[in-house]
JSON list of N, CA and C in Angstrom, two decimals:
[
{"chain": "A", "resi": 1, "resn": "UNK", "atom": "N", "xyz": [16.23, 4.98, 10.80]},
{"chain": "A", "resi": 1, "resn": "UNK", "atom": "CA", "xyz": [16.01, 6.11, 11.68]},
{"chain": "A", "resi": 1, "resn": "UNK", "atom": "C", "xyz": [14.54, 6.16, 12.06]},
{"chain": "A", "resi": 2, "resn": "UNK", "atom": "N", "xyz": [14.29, 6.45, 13.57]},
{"chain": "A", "resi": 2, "resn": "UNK", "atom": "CA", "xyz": [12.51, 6.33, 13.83]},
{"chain": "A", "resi": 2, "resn": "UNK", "atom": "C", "xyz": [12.59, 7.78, 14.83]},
{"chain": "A", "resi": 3, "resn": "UNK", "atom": "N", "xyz": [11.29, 8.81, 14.94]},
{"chain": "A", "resi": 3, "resn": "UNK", "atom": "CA", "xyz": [11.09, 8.74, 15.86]},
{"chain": "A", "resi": 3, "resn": "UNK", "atom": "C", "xyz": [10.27, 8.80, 16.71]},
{"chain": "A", "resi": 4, "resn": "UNK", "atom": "N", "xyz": [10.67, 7.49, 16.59]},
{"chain": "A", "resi": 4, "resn": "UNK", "atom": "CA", "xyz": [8.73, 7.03, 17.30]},
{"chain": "A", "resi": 4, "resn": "UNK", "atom": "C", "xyz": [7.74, 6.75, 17.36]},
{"chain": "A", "resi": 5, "resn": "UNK", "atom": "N", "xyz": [7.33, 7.44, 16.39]},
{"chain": "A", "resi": 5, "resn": "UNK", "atom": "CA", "xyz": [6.02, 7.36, 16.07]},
{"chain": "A", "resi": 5, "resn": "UNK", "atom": "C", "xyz": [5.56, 6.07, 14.98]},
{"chain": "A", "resi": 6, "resn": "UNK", "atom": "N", "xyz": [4.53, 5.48, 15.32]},
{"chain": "A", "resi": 6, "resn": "UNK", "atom": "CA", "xyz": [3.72, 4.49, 14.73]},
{"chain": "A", "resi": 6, "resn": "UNK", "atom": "C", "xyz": [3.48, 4.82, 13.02]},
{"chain": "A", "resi": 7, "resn": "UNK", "atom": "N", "xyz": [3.88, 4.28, 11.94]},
{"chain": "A", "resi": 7, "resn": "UNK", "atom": "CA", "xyz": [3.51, 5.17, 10.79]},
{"chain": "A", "resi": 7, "resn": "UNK", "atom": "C", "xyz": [3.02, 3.95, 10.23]},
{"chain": "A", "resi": 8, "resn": "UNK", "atom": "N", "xyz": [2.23, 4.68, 9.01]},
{"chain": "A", "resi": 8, "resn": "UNK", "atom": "CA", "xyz": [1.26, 3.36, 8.67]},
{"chain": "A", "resi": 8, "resn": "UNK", "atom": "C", "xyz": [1.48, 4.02, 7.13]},
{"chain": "A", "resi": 9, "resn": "UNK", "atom": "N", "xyz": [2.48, 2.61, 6.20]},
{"chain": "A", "resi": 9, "resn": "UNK", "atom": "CA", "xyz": [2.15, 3.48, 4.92]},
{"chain": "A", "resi": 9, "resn": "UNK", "atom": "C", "xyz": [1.30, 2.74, 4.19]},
{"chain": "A", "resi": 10, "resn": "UNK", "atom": "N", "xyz": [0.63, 3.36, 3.06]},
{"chain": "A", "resi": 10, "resn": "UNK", "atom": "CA", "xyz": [-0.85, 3.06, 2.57]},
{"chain": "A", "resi": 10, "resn": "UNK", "atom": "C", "xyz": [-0.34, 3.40, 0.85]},
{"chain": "A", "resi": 11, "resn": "UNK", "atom": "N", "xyz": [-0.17, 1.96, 0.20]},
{"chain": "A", "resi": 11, "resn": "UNK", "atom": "CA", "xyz": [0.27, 1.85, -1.54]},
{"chain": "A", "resi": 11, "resn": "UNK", "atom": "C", "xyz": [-1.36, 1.57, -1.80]},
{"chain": "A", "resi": 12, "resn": "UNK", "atom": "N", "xyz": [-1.54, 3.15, -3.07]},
{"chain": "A", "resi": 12, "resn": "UNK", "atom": "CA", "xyz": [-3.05, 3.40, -3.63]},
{"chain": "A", "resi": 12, "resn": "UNK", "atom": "C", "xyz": [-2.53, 2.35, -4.94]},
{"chain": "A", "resi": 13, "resn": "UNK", "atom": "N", "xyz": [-3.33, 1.40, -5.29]},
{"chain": "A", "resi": 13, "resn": "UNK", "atom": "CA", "xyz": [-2.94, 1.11, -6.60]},
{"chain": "A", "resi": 13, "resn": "UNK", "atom": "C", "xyz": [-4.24, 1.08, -7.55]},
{"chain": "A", "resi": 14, "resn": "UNK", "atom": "N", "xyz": [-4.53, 0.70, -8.73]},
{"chain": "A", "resi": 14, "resn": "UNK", "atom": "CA", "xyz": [-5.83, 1.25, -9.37]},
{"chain": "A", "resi": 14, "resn": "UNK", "atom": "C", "xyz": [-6.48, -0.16, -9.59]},
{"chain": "A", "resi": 15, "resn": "UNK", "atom": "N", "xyz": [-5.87, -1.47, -9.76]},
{"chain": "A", "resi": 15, "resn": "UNK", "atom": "CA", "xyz": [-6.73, -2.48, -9.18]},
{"chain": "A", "resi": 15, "resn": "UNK", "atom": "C", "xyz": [-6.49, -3.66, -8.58]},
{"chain": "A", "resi": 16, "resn": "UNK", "atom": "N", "xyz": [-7.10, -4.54, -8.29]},
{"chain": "A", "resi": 16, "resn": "UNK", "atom": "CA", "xyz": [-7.03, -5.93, -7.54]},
{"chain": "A", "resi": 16, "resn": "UNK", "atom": "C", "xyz": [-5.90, -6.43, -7.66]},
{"chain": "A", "resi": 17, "resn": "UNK", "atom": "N", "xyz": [-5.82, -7.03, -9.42]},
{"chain": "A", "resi": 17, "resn": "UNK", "atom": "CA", "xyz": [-4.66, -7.80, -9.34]},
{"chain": "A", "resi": 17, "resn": "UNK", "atom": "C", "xyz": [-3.01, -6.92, -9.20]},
{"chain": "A", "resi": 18, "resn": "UNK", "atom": "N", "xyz": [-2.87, -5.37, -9.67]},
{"chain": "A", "resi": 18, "resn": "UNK", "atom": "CA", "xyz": [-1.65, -5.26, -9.01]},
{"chain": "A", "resi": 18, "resn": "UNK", "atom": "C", "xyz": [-1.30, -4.99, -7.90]},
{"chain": "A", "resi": 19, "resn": "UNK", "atom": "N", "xyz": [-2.98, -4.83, -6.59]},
{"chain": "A", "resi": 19, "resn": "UNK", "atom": "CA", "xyz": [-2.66, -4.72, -5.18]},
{"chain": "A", "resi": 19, "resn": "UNK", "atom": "C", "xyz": [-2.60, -5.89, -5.29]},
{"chain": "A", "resi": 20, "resn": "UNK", "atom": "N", "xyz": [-3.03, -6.71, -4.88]},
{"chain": "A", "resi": 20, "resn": "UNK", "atom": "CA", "xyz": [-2.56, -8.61, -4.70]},
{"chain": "A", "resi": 20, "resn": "UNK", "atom": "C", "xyz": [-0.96, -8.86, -4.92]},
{"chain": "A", "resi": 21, "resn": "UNK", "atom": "N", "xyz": [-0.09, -8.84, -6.15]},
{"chain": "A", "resi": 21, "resn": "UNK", "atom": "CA", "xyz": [1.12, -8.44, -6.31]},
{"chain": "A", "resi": 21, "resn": "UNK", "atom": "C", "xyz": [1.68, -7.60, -5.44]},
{"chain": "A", "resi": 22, "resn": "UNK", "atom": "N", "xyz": [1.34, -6.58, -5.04]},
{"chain": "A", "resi": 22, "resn": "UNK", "atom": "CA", "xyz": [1.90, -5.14, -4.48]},
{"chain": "A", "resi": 22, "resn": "UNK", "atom": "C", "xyz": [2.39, -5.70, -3.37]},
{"chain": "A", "resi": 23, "resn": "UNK", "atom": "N", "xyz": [1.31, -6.41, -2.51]},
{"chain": "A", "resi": 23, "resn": "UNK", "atom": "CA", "xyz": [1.24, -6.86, -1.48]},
{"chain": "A", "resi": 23, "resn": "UNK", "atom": "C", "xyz": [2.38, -7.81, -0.82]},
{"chain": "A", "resi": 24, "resn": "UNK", "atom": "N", "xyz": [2.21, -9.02, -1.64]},
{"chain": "A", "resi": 24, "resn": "UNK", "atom": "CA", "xyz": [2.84, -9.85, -2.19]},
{"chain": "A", "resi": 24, "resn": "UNK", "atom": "C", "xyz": [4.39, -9.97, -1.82]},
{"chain": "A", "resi": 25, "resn": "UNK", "atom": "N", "xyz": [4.67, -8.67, -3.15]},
{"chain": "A", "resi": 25, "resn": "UNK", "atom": "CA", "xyz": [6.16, -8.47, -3.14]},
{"chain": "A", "resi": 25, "resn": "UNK", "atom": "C", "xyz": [6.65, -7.59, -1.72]},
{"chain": "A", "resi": 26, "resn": "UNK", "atom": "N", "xyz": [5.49, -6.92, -1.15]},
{"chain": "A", "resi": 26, "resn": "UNK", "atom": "CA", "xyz": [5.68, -6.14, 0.04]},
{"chain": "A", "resi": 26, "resn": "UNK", "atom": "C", "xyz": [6.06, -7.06, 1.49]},
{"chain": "A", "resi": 27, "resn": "UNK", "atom": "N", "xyz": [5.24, -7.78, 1.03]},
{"chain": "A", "resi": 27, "resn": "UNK", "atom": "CA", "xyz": [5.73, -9.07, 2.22]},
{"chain": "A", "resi": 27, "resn": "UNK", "atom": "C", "xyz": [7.02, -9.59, 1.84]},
{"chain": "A", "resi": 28, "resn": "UNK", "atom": "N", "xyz": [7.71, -9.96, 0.87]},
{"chain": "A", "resi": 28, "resn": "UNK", "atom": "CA", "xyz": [8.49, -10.39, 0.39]},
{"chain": "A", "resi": 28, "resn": "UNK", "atom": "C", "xyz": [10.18, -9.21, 0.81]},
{"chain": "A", "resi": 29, "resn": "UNK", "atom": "N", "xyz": [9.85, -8.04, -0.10]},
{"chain": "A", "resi": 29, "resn": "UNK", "atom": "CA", "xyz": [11.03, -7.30, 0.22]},
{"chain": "A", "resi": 29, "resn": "UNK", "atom": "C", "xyz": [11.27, -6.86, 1.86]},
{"chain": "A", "resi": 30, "resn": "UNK", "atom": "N", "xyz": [10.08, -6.71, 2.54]},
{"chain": "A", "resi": 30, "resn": "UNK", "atom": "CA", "xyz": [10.34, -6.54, 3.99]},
{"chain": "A", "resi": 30, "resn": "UNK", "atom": "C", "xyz": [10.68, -7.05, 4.63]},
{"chain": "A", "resi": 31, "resn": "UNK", "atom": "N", "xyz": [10.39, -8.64, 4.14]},
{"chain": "A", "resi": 31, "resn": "UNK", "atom": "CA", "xyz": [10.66, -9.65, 5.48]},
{"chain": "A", "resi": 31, "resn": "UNK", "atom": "C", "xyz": [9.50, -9.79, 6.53]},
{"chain": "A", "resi": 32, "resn": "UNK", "atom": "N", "xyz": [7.94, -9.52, 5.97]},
{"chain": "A", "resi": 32, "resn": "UNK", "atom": "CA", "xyz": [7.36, -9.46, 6.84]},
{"chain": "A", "resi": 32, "resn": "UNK", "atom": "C", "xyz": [6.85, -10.60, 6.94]},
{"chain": "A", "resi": 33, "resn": "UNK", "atom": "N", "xyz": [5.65, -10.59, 8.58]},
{"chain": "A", "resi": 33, "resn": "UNK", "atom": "CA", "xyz": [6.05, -12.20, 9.06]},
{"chain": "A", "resi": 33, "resn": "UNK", "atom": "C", "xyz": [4.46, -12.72, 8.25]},
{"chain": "A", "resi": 34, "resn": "UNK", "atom": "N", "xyz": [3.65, -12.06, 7.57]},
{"chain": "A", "resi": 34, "resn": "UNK", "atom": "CA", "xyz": [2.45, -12.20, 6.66]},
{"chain": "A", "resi": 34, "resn": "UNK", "atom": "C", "xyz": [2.03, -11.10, 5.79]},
{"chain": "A", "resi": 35, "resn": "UNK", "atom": "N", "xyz": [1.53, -11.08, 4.74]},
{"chain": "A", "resi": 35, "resn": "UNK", "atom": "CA", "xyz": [1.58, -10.49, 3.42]},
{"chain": "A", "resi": 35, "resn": "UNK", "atom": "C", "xyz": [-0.18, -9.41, 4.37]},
{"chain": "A", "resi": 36, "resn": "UNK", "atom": "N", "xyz": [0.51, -8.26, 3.67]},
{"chain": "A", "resi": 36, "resn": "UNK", "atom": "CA", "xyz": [-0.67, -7.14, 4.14]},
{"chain": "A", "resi": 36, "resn": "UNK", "atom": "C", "xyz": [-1.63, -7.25, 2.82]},
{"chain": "A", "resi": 37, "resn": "UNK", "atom": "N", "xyz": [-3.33, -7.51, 3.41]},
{"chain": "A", "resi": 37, "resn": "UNK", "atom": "CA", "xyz": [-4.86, -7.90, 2.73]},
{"chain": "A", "resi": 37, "resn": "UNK", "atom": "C", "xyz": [-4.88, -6.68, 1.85]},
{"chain": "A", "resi": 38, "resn": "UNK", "atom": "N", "xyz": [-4.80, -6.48, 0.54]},
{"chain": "A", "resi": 38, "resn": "UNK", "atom": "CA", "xyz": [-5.38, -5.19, -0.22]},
{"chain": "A", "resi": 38, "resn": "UNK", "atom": "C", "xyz": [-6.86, -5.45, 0.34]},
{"chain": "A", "resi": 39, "resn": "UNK", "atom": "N", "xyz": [-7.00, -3.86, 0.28]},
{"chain": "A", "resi": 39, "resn": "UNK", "atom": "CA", "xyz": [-8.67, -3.48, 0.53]},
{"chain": "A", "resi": 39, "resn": "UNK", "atom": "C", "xyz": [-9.37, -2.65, -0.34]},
{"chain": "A", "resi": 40, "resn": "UNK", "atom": "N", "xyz": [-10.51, -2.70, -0.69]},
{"chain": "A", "resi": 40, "resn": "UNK", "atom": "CA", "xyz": [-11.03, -1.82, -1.97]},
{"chain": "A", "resi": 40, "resn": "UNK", "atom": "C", "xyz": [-11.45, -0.37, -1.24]},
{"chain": "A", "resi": 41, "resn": "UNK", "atom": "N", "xyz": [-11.37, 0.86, -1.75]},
{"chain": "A", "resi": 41, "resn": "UNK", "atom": "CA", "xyz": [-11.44, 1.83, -0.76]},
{"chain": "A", "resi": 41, "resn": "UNK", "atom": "C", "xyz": [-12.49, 3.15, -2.18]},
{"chain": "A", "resi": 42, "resn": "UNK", "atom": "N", "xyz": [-13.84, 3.54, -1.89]},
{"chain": "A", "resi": 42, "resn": "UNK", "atom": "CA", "xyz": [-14.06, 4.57, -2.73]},
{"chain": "A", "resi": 42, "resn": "UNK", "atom": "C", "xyz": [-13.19, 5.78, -2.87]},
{"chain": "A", "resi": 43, "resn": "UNK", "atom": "N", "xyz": [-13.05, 6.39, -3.59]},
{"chain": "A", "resi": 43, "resn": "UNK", "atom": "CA", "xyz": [-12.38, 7.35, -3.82]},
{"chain": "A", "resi": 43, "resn": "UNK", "atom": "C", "xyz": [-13.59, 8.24, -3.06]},
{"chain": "A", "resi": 44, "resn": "UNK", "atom": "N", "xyz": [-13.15, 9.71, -2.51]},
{"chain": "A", "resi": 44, "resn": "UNK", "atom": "CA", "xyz": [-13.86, 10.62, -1.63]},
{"chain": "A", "resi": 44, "resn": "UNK", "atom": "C", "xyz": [-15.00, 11.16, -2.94]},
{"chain": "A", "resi": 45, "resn": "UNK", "atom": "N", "xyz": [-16.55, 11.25, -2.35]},
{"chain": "A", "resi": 45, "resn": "UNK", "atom": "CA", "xyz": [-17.26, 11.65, -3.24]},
{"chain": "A", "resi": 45, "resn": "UNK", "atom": "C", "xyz": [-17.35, 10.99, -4.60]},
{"chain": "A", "resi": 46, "resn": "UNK", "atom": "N", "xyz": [-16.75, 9.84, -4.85]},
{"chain": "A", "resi": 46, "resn": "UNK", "atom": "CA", "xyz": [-17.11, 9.02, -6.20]},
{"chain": "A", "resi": 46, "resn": "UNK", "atom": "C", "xyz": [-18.24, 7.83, -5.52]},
{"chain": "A", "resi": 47, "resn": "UNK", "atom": "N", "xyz": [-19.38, 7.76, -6.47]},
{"chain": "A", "resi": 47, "resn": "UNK", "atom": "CA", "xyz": [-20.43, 6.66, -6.00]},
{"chain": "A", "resi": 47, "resn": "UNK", "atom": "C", "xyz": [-19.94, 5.75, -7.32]},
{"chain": "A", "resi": 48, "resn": "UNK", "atom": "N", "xyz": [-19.51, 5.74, -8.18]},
{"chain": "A", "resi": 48, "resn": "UNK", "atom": "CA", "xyz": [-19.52, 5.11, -9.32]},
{"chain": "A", "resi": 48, "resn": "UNK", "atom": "C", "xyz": [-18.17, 4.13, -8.89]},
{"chain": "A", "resi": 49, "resn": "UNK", "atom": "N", "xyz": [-18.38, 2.42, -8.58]},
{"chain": "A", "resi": 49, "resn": "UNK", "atom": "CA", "xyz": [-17.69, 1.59, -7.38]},
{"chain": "A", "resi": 49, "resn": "UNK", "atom": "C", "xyz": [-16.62, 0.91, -8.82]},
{"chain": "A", "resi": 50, "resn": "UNK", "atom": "N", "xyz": [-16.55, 1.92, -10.19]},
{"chain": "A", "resi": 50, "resn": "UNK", "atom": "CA", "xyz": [-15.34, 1.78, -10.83]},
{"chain": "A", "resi": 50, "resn": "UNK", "atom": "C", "xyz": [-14.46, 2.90, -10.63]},
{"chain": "A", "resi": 51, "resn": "UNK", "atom": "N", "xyz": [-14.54, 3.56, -9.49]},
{"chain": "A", "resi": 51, "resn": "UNK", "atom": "CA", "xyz": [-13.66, 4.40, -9.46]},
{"chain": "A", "resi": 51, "resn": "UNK", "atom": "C", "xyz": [-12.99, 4.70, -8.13]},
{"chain": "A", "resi": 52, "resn": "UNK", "atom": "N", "xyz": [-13.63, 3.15, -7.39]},
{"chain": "A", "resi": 52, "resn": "UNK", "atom": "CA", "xyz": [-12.96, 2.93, -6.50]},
{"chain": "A", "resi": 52, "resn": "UNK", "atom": "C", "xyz": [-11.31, 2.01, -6.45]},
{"chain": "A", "resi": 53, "resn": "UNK", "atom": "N", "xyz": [-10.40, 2.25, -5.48]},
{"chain": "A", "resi": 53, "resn": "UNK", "atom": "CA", "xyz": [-9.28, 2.48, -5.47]},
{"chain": "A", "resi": 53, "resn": "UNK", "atom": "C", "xyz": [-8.56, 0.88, -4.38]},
{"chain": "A", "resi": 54, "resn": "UNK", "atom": "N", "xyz": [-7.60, 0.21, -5.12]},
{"chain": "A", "resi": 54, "resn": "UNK", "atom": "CA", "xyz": [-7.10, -0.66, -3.71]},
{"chain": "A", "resi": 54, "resn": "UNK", "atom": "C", "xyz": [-6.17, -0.11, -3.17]},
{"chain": "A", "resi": 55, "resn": "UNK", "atom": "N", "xyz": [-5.60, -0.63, -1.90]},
{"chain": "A", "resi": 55, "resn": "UNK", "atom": "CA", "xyz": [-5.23, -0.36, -1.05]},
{"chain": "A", "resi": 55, "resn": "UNK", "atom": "C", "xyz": [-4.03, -1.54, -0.35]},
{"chain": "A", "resi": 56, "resn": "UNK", "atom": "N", "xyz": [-2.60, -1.35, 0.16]},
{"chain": "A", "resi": 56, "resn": "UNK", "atom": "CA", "xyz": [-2.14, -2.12, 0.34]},
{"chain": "A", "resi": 56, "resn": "UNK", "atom": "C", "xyz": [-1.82, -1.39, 1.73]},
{"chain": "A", "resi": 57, "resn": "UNK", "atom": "N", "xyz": [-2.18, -1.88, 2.82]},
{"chain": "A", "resi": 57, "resn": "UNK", "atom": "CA", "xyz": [-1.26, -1.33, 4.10]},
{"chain": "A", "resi": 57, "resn": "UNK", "atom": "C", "xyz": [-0.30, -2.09, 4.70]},
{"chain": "A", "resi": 58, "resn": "UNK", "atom": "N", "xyz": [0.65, -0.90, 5.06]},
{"chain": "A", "resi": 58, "resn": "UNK", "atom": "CA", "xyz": [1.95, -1.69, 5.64]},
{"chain": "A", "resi": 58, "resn": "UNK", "atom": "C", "xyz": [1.91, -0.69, 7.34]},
{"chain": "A", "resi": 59, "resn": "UNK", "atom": "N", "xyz": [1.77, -1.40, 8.18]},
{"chain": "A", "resi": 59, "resn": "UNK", "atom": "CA", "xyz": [1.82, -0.72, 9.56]},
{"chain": "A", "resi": 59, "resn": "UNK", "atom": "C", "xyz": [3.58, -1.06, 10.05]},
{"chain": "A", "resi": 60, "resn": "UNK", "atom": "N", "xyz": [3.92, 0.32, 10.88]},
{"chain": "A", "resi": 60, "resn": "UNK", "atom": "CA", "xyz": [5.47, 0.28, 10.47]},
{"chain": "A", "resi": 60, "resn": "UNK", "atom": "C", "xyz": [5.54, 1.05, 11.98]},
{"chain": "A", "resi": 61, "resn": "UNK", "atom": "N", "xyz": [5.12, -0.27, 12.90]},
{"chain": "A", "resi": 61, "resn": "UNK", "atom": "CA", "xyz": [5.45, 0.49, 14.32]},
{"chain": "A", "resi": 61, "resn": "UNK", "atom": "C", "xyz": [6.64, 1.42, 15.16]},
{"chain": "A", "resi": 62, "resn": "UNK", "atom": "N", "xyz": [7.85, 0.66, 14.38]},
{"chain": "A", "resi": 62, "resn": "UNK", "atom": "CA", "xyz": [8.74, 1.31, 14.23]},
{"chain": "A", "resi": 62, "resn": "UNK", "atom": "C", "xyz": [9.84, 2.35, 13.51]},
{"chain": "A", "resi": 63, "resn": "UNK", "atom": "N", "xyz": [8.92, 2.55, 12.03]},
{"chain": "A", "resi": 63, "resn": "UNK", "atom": "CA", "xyz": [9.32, 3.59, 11.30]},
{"chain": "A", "resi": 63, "resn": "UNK", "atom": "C", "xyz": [10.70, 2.77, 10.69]},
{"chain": "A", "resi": 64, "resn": "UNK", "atom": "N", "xyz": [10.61, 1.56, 10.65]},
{"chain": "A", "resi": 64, "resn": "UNK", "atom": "CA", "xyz": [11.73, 1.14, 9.95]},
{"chain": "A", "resi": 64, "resn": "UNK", "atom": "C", "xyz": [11.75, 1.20, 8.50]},
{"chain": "A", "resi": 65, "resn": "UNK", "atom": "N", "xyz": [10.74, 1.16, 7.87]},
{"chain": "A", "resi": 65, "resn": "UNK", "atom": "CA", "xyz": [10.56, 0.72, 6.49]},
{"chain": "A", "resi": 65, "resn": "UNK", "atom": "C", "xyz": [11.15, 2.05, 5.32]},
{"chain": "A", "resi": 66, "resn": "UNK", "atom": "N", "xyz": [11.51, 1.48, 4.34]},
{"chain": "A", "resi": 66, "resn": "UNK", "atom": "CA", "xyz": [12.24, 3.08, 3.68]},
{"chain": "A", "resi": 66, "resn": "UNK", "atom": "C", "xyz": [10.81, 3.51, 2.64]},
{"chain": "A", "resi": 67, "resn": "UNK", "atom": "N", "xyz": [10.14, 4.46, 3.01]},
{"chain": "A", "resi": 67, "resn": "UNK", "atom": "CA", "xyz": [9.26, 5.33, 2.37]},
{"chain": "A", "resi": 67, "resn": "UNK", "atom": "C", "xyz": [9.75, 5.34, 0.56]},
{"chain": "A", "resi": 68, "resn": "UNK", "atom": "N", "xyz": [10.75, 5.78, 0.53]},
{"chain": "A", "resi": 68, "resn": "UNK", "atom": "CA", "xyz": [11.33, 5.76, -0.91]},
{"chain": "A", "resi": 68, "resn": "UNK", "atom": "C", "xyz": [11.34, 4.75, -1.83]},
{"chain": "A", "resi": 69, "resn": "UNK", "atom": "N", "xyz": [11.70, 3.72, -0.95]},
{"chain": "A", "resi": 69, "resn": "UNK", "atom": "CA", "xyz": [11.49, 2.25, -1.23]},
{"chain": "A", "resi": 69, "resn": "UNK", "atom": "C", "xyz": [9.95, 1.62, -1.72]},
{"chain": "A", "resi": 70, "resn": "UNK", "atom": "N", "xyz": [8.78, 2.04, -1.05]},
{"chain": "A", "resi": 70, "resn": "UNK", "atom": "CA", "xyz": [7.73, 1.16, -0.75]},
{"chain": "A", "resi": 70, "resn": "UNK", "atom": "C", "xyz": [6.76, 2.10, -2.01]},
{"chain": "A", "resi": 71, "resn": "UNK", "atom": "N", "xyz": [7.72, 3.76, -2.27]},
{"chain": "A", "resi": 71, "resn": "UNK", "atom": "CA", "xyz": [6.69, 4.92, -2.84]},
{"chain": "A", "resi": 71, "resn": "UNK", "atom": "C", "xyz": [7.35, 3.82, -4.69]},
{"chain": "A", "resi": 72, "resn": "UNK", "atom": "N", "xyz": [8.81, 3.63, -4.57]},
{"chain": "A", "resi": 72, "resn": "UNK", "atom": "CA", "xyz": [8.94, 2.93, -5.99]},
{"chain": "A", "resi": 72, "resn": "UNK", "atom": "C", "xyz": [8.24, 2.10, -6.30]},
{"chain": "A", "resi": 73, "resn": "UNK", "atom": "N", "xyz": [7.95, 0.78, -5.39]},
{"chain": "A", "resi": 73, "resn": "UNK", "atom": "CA", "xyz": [6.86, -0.07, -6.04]},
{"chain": "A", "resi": 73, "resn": "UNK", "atom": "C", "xyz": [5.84, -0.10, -6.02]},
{"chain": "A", "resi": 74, "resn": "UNK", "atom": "N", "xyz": [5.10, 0.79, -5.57]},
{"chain": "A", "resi": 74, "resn": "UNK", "atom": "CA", "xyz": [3.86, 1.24, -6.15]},
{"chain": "A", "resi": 74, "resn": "UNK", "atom": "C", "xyz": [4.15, 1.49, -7.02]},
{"chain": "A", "resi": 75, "resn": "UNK", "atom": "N", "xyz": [5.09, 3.03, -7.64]},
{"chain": "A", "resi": 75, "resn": "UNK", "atom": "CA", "xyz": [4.83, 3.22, -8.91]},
{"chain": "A", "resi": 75, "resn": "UNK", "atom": "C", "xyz": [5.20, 2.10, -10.39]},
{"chain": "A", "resi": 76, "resn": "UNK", "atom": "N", "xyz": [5.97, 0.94, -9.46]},
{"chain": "A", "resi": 76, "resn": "UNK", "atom": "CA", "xyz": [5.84, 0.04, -10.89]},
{"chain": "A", "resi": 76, "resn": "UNK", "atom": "C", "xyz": [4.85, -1.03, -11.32]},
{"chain": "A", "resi": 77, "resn": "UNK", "atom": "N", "xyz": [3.41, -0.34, -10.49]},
{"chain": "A", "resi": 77, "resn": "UNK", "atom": "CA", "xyz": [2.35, -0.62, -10.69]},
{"chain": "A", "resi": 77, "resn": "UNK", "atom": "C", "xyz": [1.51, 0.09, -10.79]},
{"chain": "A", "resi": 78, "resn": "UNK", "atom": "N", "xyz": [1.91, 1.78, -11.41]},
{"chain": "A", "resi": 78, "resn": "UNK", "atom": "CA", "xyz": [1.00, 2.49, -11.56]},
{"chain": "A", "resi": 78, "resn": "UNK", "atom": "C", "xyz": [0.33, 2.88, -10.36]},
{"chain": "A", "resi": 79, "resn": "UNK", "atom": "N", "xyz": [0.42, 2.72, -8.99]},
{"chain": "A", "resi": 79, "resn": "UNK", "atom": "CA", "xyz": [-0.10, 3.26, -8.17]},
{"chain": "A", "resi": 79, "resn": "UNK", "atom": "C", "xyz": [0.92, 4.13, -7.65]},
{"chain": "A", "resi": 80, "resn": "UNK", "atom": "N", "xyz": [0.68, 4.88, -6.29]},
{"chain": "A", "resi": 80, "resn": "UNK", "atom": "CA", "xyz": [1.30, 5.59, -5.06]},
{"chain": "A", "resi": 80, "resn": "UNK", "atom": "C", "xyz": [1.46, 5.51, -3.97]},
{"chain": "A", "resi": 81, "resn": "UNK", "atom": "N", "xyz": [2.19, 6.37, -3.34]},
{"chain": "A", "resi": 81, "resn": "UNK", "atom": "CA", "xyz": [2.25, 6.24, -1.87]},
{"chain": "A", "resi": 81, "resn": "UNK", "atom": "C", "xyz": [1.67, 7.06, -1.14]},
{"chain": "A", "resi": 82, "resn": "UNK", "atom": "N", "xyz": [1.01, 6.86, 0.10]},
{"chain": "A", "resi": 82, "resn": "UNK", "atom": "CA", "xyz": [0.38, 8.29, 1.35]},
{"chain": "A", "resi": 82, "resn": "UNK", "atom": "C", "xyz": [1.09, 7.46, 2.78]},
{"chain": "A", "resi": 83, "resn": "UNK", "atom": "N", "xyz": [1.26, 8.44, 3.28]},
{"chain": "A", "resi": 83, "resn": "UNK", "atom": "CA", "xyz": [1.56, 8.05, 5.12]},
{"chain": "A", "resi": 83, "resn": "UNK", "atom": "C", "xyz": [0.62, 8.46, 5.72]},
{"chain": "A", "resi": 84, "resn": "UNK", "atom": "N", "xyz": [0.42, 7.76, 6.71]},
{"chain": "A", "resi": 84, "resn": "UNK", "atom": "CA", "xyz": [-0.88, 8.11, 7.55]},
{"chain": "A", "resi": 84, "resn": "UNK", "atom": "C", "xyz": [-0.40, 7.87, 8.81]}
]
């Protein structure tokens, strides 16, 4: 179900190697046509760059992707999900 709108979901995970994985398997369960780059992202107002956060984005032009789906495997890496 879409409607319409461009949604971009964004798996917070807490480091490198389970965004790298995250990613990974994200390319994998989607079917996508290349694996989405984790990115290191500060947390708002933290200067201390261990308490910065990765990042896996999945851009979902068509709102196909199941939210429920993408929010579970994050959490079986200890991270989460946000939509943006």
């Amino acid at each position: 179900m879409t409607d319409g709108r461009h949604i971009r979901h964004i798996l917070v995970l807490p480091d490198r190697d389970a965004a790298e994985e995250v990613a990974e398997e994200t390319a994998d369960r989607l079917g996508l046509p290349e694996q989405p780059r984790p990115v290191r992202e500060a947390l708002a107002g933290e200067d201390d760059a261990e308490d910065a956060q990765w990042l896996v984005v999945v851009e979902d032009p068509a709102g196909a992707y199941d939210p429920a789906a993408l929010e579970a495997l994050a959490e079986e890496y200890d991270g989460w999900l946000e939509r943006d």
